[in-house]
Structures are given as C-alpha cells and as structure tokens.
Coordinates of C-alpha atoms in Angstrom, one line a residue:
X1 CA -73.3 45.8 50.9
X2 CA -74.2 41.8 50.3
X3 CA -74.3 40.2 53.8
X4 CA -73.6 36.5 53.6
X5 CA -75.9 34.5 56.8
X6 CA -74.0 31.5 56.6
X7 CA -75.9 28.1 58.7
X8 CA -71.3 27.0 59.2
X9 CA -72.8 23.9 60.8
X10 CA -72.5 21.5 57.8
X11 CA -69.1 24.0 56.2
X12 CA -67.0 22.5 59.4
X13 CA -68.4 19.2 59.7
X14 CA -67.3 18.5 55.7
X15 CA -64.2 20.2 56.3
X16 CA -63.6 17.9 59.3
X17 CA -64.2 14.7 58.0
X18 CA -62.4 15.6 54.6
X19 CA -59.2 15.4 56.6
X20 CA -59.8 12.4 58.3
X21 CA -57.4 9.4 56.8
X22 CA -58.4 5.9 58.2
X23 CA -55.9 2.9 58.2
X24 CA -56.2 -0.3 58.3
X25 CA -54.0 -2.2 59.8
X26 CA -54.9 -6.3 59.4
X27 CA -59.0 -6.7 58.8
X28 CA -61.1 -5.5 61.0
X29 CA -58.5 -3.0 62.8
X30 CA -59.0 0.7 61.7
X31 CA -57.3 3.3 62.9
X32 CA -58.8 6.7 62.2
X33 CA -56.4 10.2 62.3
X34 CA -57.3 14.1 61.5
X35 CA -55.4 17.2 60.5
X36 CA -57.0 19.8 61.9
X37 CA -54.6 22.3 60.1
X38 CA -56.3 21.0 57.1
X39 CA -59.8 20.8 58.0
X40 CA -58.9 24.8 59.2
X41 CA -57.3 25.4 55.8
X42 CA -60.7 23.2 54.2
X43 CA -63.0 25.3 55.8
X44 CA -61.2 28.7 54.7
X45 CA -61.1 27.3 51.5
X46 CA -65.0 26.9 51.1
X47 CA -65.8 30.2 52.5
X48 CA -63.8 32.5 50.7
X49 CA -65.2 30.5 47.7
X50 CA -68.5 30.8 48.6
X51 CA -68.1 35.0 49.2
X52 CA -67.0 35.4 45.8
X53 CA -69.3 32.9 44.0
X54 CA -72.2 35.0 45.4
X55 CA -70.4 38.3 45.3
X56 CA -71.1 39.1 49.0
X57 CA -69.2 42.1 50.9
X58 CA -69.2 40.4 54.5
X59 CA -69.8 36.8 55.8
X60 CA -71.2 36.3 59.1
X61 CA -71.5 32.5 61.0
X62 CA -72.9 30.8 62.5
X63 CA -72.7 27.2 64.7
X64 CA -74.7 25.1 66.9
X65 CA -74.4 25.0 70.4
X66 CA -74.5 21.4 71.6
X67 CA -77.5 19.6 70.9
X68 CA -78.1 18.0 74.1
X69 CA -78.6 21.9 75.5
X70 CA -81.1 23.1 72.7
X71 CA -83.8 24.2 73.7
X72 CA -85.8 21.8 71.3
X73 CA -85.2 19.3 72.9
X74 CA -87.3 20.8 76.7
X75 CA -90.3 21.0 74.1
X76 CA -89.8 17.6 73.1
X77 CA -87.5 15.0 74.5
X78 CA -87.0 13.1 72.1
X79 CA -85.5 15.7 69.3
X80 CA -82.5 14.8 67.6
X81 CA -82.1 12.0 70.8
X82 CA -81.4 9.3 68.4
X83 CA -77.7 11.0 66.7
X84 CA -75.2 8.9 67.8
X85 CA -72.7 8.8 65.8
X86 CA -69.1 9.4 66.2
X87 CA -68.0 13.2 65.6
X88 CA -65.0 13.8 63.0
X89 CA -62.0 14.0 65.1
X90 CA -60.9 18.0 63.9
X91 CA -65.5 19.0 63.9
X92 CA -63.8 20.5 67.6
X93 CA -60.9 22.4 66.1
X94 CA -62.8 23.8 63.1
X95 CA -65.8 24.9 65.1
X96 CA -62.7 26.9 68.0
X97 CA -61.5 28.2 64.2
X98 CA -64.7 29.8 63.2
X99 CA -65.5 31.2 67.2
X100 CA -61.9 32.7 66.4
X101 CA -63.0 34.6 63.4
X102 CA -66.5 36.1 65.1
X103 CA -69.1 32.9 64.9
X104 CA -72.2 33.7 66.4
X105 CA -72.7 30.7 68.8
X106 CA -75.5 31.5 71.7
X107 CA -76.3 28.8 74.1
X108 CA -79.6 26.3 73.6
X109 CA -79.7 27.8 69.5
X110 CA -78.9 25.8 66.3
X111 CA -76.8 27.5 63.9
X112 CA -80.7 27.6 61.6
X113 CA -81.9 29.6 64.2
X114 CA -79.3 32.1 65.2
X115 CA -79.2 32.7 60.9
X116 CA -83.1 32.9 61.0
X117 CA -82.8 35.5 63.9
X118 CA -79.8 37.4 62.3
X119 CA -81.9 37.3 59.0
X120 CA -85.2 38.9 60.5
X121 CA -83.3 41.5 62.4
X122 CA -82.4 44.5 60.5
X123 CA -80.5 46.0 62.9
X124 CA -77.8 43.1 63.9
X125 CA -77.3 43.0 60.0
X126 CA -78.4 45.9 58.2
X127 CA -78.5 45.8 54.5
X128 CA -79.3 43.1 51.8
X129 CA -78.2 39.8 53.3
X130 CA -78.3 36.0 51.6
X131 CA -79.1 33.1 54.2
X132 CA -76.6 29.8 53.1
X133 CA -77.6 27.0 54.1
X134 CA -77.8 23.4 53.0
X135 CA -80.9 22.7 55.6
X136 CA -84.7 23.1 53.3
X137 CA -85.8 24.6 56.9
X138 CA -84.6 27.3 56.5
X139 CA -87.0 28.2 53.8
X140 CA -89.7 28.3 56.7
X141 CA -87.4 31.7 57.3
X142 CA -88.3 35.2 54.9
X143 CA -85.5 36.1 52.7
X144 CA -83.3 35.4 50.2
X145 CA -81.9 31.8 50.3
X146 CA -78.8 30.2 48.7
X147 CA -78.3 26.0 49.3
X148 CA -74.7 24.7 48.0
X149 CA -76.4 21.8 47.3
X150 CA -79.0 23.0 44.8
X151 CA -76.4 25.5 43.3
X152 CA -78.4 25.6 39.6
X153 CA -81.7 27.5 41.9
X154 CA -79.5 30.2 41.4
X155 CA -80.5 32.6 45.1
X156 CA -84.6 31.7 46.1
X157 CA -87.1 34.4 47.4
X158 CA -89.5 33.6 50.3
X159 CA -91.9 35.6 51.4
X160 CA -93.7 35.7 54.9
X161 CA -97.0 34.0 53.8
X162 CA -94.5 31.1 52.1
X163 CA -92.5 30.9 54.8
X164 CA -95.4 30.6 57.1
X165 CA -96.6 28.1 54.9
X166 CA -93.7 25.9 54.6
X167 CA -93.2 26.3 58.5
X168 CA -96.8 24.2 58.2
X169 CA -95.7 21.7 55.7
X170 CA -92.8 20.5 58.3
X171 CA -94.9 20.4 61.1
X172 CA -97.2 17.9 59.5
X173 CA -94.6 16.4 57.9
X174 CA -91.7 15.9 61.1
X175 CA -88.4 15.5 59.9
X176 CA -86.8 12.1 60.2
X177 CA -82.8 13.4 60.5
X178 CA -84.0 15.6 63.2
X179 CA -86.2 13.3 65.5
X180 CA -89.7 14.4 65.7
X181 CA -92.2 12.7 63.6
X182 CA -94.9 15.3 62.8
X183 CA -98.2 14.1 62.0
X184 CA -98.5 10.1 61.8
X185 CA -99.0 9.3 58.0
X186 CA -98.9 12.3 56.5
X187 CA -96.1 12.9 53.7
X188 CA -95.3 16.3 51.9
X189 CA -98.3 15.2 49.0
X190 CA -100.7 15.0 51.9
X191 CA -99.5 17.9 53.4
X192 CA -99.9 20.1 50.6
X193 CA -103.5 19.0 49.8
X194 CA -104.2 19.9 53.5
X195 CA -102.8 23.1 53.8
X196 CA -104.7 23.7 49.7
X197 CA -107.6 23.6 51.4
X198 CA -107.9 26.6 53.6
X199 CA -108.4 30.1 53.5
X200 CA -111.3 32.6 52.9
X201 CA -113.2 29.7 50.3
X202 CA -112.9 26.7 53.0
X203 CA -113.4 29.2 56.2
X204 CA -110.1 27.8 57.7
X205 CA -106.5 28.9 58.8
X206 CA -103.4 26.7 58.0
X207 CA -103.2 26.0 61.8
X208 CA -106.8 25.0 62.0
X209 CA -106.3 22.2 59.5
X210 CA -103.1 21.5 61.0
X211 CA -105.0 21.0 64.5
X212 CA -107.7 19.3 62.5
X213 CA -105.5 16.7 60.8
X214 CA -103.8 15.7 64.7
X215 CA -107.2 15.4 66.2
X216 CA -108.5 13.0 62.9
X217 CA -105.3 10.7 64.4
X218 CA -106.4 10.6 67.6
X219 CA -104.1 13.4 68.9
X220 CA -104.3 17.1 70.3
X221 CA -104.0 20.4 69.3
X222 CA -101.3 20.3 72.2
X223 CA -99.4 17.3 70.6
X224 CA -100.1 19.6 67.0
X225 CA -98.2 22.4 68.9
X226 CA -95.5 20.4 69.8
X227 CA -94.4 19.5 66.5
X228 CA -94.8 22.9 65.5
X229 CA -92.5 24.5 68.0
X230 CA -89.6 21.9 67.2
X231 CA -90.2 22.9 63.9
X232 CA -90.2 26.4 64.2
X233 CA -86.9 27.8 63.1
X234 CA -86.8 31.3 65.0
X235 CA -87.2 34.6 63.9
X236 CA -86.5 38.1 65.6
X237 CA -89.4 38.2 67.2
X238 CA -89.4 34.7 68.9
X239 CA -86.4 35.4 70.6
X240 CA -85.9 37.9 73.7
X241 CA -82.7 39.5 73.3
X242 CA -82.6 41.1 76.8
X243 CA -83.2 37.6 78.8
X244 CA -81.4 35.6 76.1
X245 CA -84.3 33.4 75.8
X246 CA -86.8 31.8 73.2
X247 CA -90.0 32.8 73.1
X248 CA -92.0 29.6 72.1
X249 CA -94.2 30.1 69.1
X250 CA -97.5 31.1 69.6
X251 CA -100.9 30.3 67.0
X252 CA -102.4 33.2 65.6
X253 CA -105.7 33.8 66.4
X254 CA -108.7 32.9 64.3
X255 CA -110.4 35.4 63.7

C-alpha cells in the first residue's frame, strides 16, 4: 500500500487564492472577495487528482503551523522575518478543511518537516510512501520524491549520502524565499565545487569544508552551524516524540 506524504502547504494556498475575485470599482479602488466553498472544493479537487495520478492507496497531510512560532526562527531571528504579504482571504478555511480530514499540524514545525519526520519513521507510516512536495528541500530528506511542478521527473530517489549532501549545498547556499542567506557569495556552482572536493582523496568531510568556506569569509563554525540548522529539514531522529521537541542538528564527528 502507496502512502502519499503530502507537504498541503502550497495545495491550500493555490486553492485559496484561485477563488479569490478582485473588483475594481473606479481606479485605484480594489475590492478583493473569497469563496471558501470553492477553495474547499479546489483543494479536494487537486488531491484526489494527485492520489490517482501517482496510484497511491492513502494520502496523509500535512500544514505549517504559524511561522512566527517555528522553531527556525529561535535559531535564527531573522528566518522567513521578511514575508509580509497579505494571506488569501479562504488560506484560513482551507487549512480548518484539511485539520478536518486528519492534517498533521504540530506546533513550531513546517509542513517540510512534519513530511520529512513522517517519511523517516517507519512506524507512523509503515509501507512504501511518496513525499509531494513542490519545496527542492525536501530532497535534503531520503526517499522517494514527487514535485507537481517538475511532473516530467517522473518520482526521484534520494538516498542518505545525497540527501546529506544536498542538506550541505543549502547551507552554503541560504535560501532567499526563506530568509537566511547561507554563506556570503557562494551560489549552487560554488557550492558544488566545494563539497567535490572532500572525502578520503582531499582528507575532508562535507562539514569540514562547509566550516572551512565560513571561516575564509571571516565567519565561524558557529555562524556555519546556524545556517545549517535553519536548513535542516527534520528527520525521525531529530525530533523527540516524547517532549514534542526538536532536537537541533548535531555535526558528525571527524574521525
């Protein structure tokens, strides 16, 4: 049985703004109305599709909790600080729609992470499951991915060692949407010659050139950890289920 992990995040907030109709009354007066019955109906609409399309047994969701309580954002202050635009009038409805159907919403967690934690946890979802999502971070998860927006990749395999890898990339790289600028200067073609240049032949760990590359800037391997914790999407094992409560990533150890 095909479990569907579905990141519902960006499923409601298309929904929602696809029944938005704006008017304008004389120039420069808009007035801006919702359906929510519609965006409700939108949303259905998208899923059911999306189960057959992949030929999945089950779907499980998930949405974000509030942004302003994430726990990203006690790691660094500044994450996702600069969103400030206006939220489609029927995101509210939609989001009560899905919690009324059984989405997994857990306070301080993105919808990324609760998928990246459902994903890595055999026994929450047992079986073969499919992570959806339209967000490339979640490729920093192991698993079988699916993105709606690249629909001719067909499903994508990631293994741990890629996964660590790309986890890597976006801490040297920050993410602009999101609010936290990884290392200064350094682009996803600088990143990748970086990271190219470790293991066994250059004596090195991904993190120790990650560490290395901050510290030729003029930062720290603190300011290096930074990034990489906001970057982290969680797994399993970087959350504790019995206090409800991250567990900050940690760099392996050289050995």
């Amino acid at each position: 049985m095909t479990t569907l992990i579905v990141d519902a995040d960006s499923f409601a907030y298309a929904a929602a703004v696809a029944a938005e109709t704006t008017v304008e009354w004389e120039p420069g007066q808009l007035s801006v109305s919702a359906d929510a019955d519609e965006a409700i109906a939108e949303v259905s609409r998208k899923l059911r599709n999306l189960k057959k399309e992949l030929e999945a047994d089950k779907l499980v969701l998930a949405i974000s909790d509030a942004s302003e309580n994430g726990w990203r954002r006690k790691v660094y202050p500044k994450y996702k600080a600069h969103r400030k635009e206006r939220k489609p009038l029927a995101l509210q409805a939609v989001r009560d729609f899905l919690l009324s159907k059984g989405a997994y919403l857990r306070p301080t967690l993105e919808a990324d992470d609760v998928c990246g934690i459902l994903a890595t946890n055999s026994k929450i979802v047992p079986g073969p499951k499919i992570v959806v999502s339209i967000d490339k971070d979640l490729r920093t998860i192991p698993g079988r991915h699916f993105s709606p927006l690249k629909r001719d990749e067909g499903i994508v395999v990631v293994d741990a060692h890629e996964a660590n890898y790309f986890h890597m990339m976006q801490t040297l790289t920050g993410d602009v949407v999101d609010g936290y600028p990884g290392c200064p200067n350094i682009g996803p073609v600088k990143a990748k010659t970086i990271l190219a240049e470790t293991g066994i032949d250059f004596g090195k760990s991904y993190w120790d050139a990650v560490v290395e590359t901050f510290e030729k800037k003029g930062l720290t391997a603190d300011d290096a950890l930074v990034q990489a914790r906001v970057a982290r999407i969680l797994r399993a094992s970087d959350y504790d289920f019995k206090q409800k409560k991250v567990r900050l990533w940690t760099p392996p150890q050289s050995s």
